[in-house]
Amino acid sequence: MINRKLVIEYIDYFSVDEMEPADRELVAAAIDAQKGSYCPYSHFRVGAALRLEDGTIVKGSNQENNAYPAGLCAERTAMFAAGANYPDKAFDTLAIVGSDENGICETPATPCGECRQVMAEYQAKGGRPLKIILVGRNKIQKFSKVDDLLPFIFDSITAGQVF
Ligand code: THU
C-alpha cells in the first residue's frame, strides 16, 4: 500500500489591483451580474461571469423558485447560457461572487457540488483547463482548473486525463 497526499495550489489576491486586467474585468462583471439575481427566499445574491476562449463574457445569477429545487445557481445559469448560445466556444475563466444583506461576503463564495460537476463537464468538453475565481470582500482566490475544486472528478469523457 501507499499513503498518498493531494496538494491543491491556488492564489490569494488581497486586492483586484494585483490581478491581470482581463481577470479584473471578469470580477467586475460577476459583481455586476448580481443585479440580475432573483433571490426572494434566500436573500443571497450570487453573480457569475464566464469568459469564453474568444473573450466573450457571459453573465449569470441565481434564479430561485417557490418550488425550491426548481431554482438554479448563478454558476450554472451562466454556464448553461454559454453552452446554449456559444456551443463551440471553450470556457476559459469563471468568476463567482455572493452577497448577503451586508454586501459582498467576507469569505469568498464557493460553488456547490453540482456546479462543480457541471464545470468539470464543460472543462472536458472544451479540452482545456477552466479557471475559477472566487471573490470575497477582502480576498480573491484563483484556481487554475476545476480539478482543484473537485478532485477525483467523475468524468467518463476524459477518464484519467490530467491538465
Ligand atoms: N447559490 C449559488 O447561486 N451559487 C452557489 O455556489 C451556492 C448557492 C445560490 C442558490 C440559492 O439561490 C442561494 O444561493 C442560497 O443557497
mmCIF file of C-alpha atoms and ligand atoms in Angstrom:
data_model
loop_
_atom_site.group_PDB
_atom_site.id
_atom_site.type_symbol
_atom_site.label_atom_id
_atom_site.label_comp_id
_atom_site.label_asym_id
_atom_site.label_seq_id
_atom_site.Cartn_x
_atom_site.Cartn_y
_atom_site.Cartn_z
ATOM 1 C CA MET A 1 0.000 0.000 0.000
ATOM 2 C CA ILE A 2 0.988 3.642 -0.494
ATOM 3 C CA ASN A 3 -0.092 6.637 1.535
ATOM 4 C CA ARG A 4 -0.666 9.475 -0.923
ATOM 5 C CA LYS A 5 -1.062 13.175 -0.445
ATOM 6 C CA LEU A 6 -3.078 15.566 -2.627
ATOM 7 C CA VAL A 7 -1.798 19.130 -2.942
ATOM 8 C CA ILE A 8 -4.024 21.920 -4.240
ATOM 9 C CA GLU A 9 -2.425 25.156 -5.327
ATOM 10 C CA TYR A 10 -4.301 28.429 -5.650
ATOM 11 C CA ILE A 11 -3.643 32.135 -5.493
ATOM 12 C CA ASP A 12 -4.942 34.518 -2.832
ATOM 13 C CA TYR A 13 -5.180 38.100 -4.046
ATOM 14 C CA PHE A 14 -5.715 40.800 -1.459
ATOM 15 C CA SER A 15 -6.686 43.463 -3.993
ATOM 16 C CA VAL A 16 -8.078 43.354 -7.524
ATOM 17 C CA ASP A 17 -5.146 45.563 -8.458
ATOM 18 C CA GLU A 18 -2.906 42.501 -8.092
ATOM 19 C CA MET A 19 -4.853 40.717 -10.831
ATOM 20 C CA GLU A 20 -4.305 40.830 -14.570
ATOM 21 C CA PRO A 21 -6.658 43.280 -16.355
ATOM 22 C CA ALA A 22 -8.813 40.584 -18.006
ATOM 23 C CA ASP A 23 -9.485 38.959 -14.622
ATOM 24 C CA ARG A 24 -10.207 42.331 -13.061
ATOM 25 C CA GLU A 25 -12.795 42.898 -15.776
ATOM 26 C CA LEU A 26 -14.310 39.475 -15.105
ATOM 27 C CA VAL A 27 -14.581 40.161 -11.363
ATOM 28 C CA ALA A 28 -16.366 43.440 -12.132
ATOM 29 C CA ALA A 29 -18.730 41.571 -14.463
ATOM 30 C CA ALA A 30 -19.538 38.992 -11.753
ATOM 31 C CA ILE A 31 -20.279 41.783 -9.276
ATOM 32 C CA ASP A 32 -22.494 43.457 -11.886
ATOM 33 C CA ALA A 33 -24.249 40.144 -12.640
ATOM 34 C CA GLN A 34 -25.574 40.107 -9.072
ATOM 35 C CA LYS A 35 -28.063 42.765 -10.170
ATOM 36 C CA GLY A 36 -29.957 40.043 -12.054
ATOM 37 C CA SER A 37 -30.227 37.767 -9.027
ATOM 38 C CA TYR A 38 -33.767 36.657 -8.183
ATOM 39 C CA CYS A 39 -33.463 35.517 -4.569
ATOM 40 C CA PRO A 40 -36.675 36.304 -2.645
ATOM 41 C CA TYR A 41 -36.217 33.168 -0.486
ATOM 42 C CA SER A 42 -32.526 33.143 0.491
ATOM 43 C CA HIS A 43 -31.764 36.862 0.043
ATOM 44 C CA PHE A 44 -28.313 35.678 -1.040
ATOM 45 C CA ARG A 45 -27.334 37.358 -4.296
ATOM 46 C CA VAL A 46 -24.882 35.397 -6.387
ATOM 47 C CA GLY A 47 -23.305 36.661 -9.584
ATOM 48 C CA ALA A 48 -21.185 34.708 -12.042
ATOM 49 C CA ALA A 49 -19.249 35.859 -15.096
ATOM 50 C CA LEU A 50 -17.814 33.364 -17.537
ATOM 51 C CA ARG A 51 -15.140 34.312 -20.044
ATOM 52 C CA LEU A 52 -15.057 32.197 -23.185
ATOM 53 C CA GLU A 53 -11.959 31.395 -25.244
ATOM 54 C CA ASP A 54 -12.622 34.367 -27.559
ATOM 55 C CA GLY A 55 -13.028 36.824 -24.670
ATOM 56 C CA THR A 56 -16.832 36.926 -24.721
ATOM 57 C CA ILE A 57 -18.229 37.335 -21.210
ATOM 58 C CA VAL A 58 -21.488 35.576 -20.307
ATOM 59 C CA LYS A 59 -23.180 36.574 -17.052
ATOM 60 C CA GLY A 60 -25.436 34.563 -14.768
ATOM 61 C CA SER A 61 -27.113 34.984 -11.399
ATOM 62 C CA ASN A 62 -29.050 32.731 -9.066
ATOM 63 C CA GLN A 63 -32.698 32.295 -10.008
ATOM 64 C CA GLU A 64 -34.882 30.976 -7.207
ATOM 65 C CA ASN A 65 -38.340 29.462 -7.273
ATOM 66 C CA ASN A 66 -41.167 28.947 -4.818
ATOM 67 C CA ALA A 67 -40.676 25.235 -5.537
ATOM 68 C CA TYR A 68 -37.131 25.454 -4.142
ATOM 69 C CA PRO A 69 -35.335 22.711 -6.131
ATOM 70 C CA ALA A 70 -36.518 24.286 -9.383
ATOM 71 C CA GLY A 71 -34.196 27.262 -8.803
ATOM 72 C CA LEU A 72 -30.679 27.410 -10.212
ATOM 73 C CA CYS A 73 -27.302 28.660 -9.015
ATOM 74 C CA ALA A 74 -25.601 31.616 -10.672
ATOM 75 C CA GLU A 75 -22.735 29.478 -11.974
ATOM 76 C CA ARG A 76 -24.979 27.038 -13.799
ATOM 77 C CA THR A 77 -27.155 29.857 -15.139
ATOM 78 C CA ALA A 78 -24.019 31.356 -16.735
ATOM 79 C CA MET A 79 -22.575 28.042 -17.926
ATOM 80 C CA PHE A 80 -25.823 26.805 -19.466
ATOM 81 C CA ALA A 81 -26.422 30.174 -21.161
ATOM 82 C CA ALA A 82 -22.898 29.991 -22.621
ATOM 83 C CA GLY A 83 -23.333 26.349 -23.622
ATOM 84 C CA ALA A 84 -26.616 27.152 -25.325
ATOM 85 C CA ASN A 85 -25.532 30.336 -27.089
ATOM 86 C CA TYR A 86 -21.858 29.613 -27.826
ATOM 87 C CA PRO A 87 -21.756 25.825 -28.178
ATOM 88 C CA ASP A 88 -18.390 25.832 -29.980
ATOM 89 C CA LYS A 89 -16.505 28.114 -27.591
ATOM 90 C CA ALA A 90 -14.426 26.608 -24.775
ATOM 91 C CA PHE A 91 -14.787 28.103 -21.308
ATOM 92 C CA ASP A 92 -11.738 29.991 -20.074
ATOM 93 C CA THR A 93 -12.464 31.506 -16.630
ATOM 94 C CA LEU A 94 -15.481 31.645 -14.309
ATOM 95 C CA ALA A 95 -15.721 34.326 -11.606
ATOM 96 C CA ILE A 96 -18.219 33.982 -8.746
ATOM 97 C CA VAL A 97 -19.335 36.404 -6.044
ATOM 98 C CA GLY A 98 -22.004 36.235 -3.345
ATOM 99 C CA SER A 99 -23.586 38.976 -1.247
ATOM 100 C CA ASP A 100 -25.831 38.946 1.779
ATOM 101 C CA GLU A 101 -27.540 41.913 3.425
ATOM 102 C CA ASN A 102 -24.103 43.215 4.478
ATOM 103 C CA GLY A 103 -22.694 43.276 0.948
ATOM 104 C CA ILE A 104 -20.067 41.020 -0.623
ATOM 105 C CA CYS A 105 -19.344 38.137 1.748
ATOM 106 C CA GLU A 106 -16.055 38.332 3.565
ATOM 107 C CA THR A 107 -15.226 34.707 2.797
ATOM 108 C CA PRO A 108 -15.251 34.038 -0.955
ATOM 109 C CA ALA A 109 -18.412 32.205 -2.041
ATOM 110 C CA THR A 110 -17.576 28.654 -3.040
ATOM 111 C CA PRO A 111 -19.576 26.778 -5.674
ATOM 112 C CA CYS A 112 -21.851 23.897 -4.689
ATOM 113 C CA GLY A 113 -21.030 20.332 -5.664
ATOM 114 C CA GLU A 114 -23.496 20.205 -8.530
ATOM 115 C CA CYS A 115 -21.990 23.351 -10.088
ATOM 116 C CA ARG A 116 -18.511 21.849 -9.729
ATOM 117 C CA GLN A 117 -19.661 18.760 -11.588
ATOM 118 C CA VAL A 118 -21.102 20.916 -14.382
ATOM 119 C CA MET A 119 -17.835 22.888 -14.535
ATOM 120 C CA ALA A 120 -15.969 19.602 -14.909
ATOM 121 C CA GLU A 121 -18.146 18.571 -17.836
ATOM 122 C CA TYR A 122 -17.619 21.836 -19.709
ATOM 123 C CA GLN A 123 -13.893 21.750 -18.943
ATOM 124 C CA ALA A 124 -13.733 18.318 -20.566
ATOM 125 C CA LYS A 125 -15.921 19.470 -23.484
ATOM 126 C CA GLY A 126 -13.646 22.484 -24.073
ATOM 127 C CA GLY A 127 -10.498 20.373 -23.856
ATOM 128 C CA ARG A 128 -8.653 22.936 -21.756
ATOM 129 C CA PRO A 129 -8.496 23.962 -18.085
ATOM 130 C CA LEU A 130 -11.361 26.074 -16.792
ATOM 131 C CA LYS A 131 -10.012 28.606 -14.317
ATOM 132 C CA ILE A 132 -12.147 29.703 -11.379
ATOM 133 C CA ILE A 133 -12.100 32.964 -9.430
ATOM 134 C CA LEU A 134 -13.878 33.195 -6.066
ATOM 135 C CA VAL A 135 -14.485 36.745 -4.937
ATOM 136 C CA GLY A 136 -14.641 37.784 -1.282
ATOM 137 C CA ARG A 137 -14.707 41.259 0.252
ATOM 138 C CA ASN A 138 -11.055 41.301 1.247
ATOM 139 C CA LYS A 139 -9.689 38.298 -0.592
ATOM 140 C CA ILE A 140 -9.988 36.793 -4.066
ATOM 141 C CA GLN A 141 -8.948 33.214 -4.783
ATOM 142 C CA LYS A 142 -7.954 31.860 -8.191
ATOM 143 C CA PHE A 143 -7.813 28.170 -9.085
ATOM 144 C CA SER A 144 -6.177 27.094 -12.327
ATOM 145 C CA LYS A 145 -8.505 24.166 -13.081
ATOM 146 C CA VAL A 146 -11.743 22.543 -11.921
ATOM 147 C CA ASP A 147 -9.803 19.529 -10.624
ATOM 148 C CA ASP A 148 -8.552 21.731 -7.779
ATOM 149 C CA LEU A 149 -12.125 22.240 -6.552
ATOM 150 C CA LEU A 150 -13.306 18.753 -7.405
ATOM 151 C CA PRO A 151 -10.546 16.178 -7.018
ATOM 152 C CA PHE A 152 -11.220 12.713 -8.422
ATOM 153 C CA ILE A 153 -13.817 14.120 -10.823
ATOM 154 C CA PHE A 154 -16.274 11.663 -12.293
ATOM 155 C CA ASP A 155 -15.587 12.072 -15.969
ATOM 156 C CA SER A 156 -16.192 9.266 -18.394
ATOM 157 C CA ILE A 157 -15.181 11.533 -21.321
ATOM 158 C CA THR A 158 -11.578 12.173 -20.318
ATOM 159 C CA ALA A 159 -11.030 9.326 -17.880
ATOM 160 C CA GLY A 160 -7.567 9.709 -16.434
ATOM 161 C CA GLN A 161 -6.674 12.901 -18.277
ATOM 162 C CA VAL A 162 -4.684 15.426 -16.254
ATOM 163 C CA PHE A 163 -4.296 19.023 -17.386
HETATM 164 N N1 THU B 1 -26.129 29.678 -4.840
HETATM 165 C C1 THU B 1 -25.489 29.987 -5.993
HETATM 166 O O1 THU B 1 -26.027 30.662 -6.865
HETATM 167 N N2 THU B 1 -24.229 29.529 -6.161
HETATM 168 C C2 THU B 1 -23.533 28.824 -5.225
HETATM 169 O O2 THU B 1 -22.412 28.454 -5.470
HETATM 170 C C3 THU B 1 -24.136 28.499 -3.948
HETATM 171 C C4 THU B 1 -25.560 28.881 -3.792
HETATM 172 C C5 THU B 1 -27.478 30.200 -4.651
HETATM 173 C C6 THU B 1 -28.565 29.180 -4.618
HETATM 174 C C7 THU B 1 -29.621 29.912 -3.837
HETATM 175 O O3 THU B 1 -30.340 30.756 -4.714
HETATM 176 C C8 THU B 1 -28.837 30.782 -2.883
HETATM 177 O O4 THU B 1 -27.535 30.872 -3.407
HETATM 178 C C9 THU B 1 -28.778 30.249 -1.469
HETATM 179 O O5 THU B 1 -28.315 28.956 -1.414
#
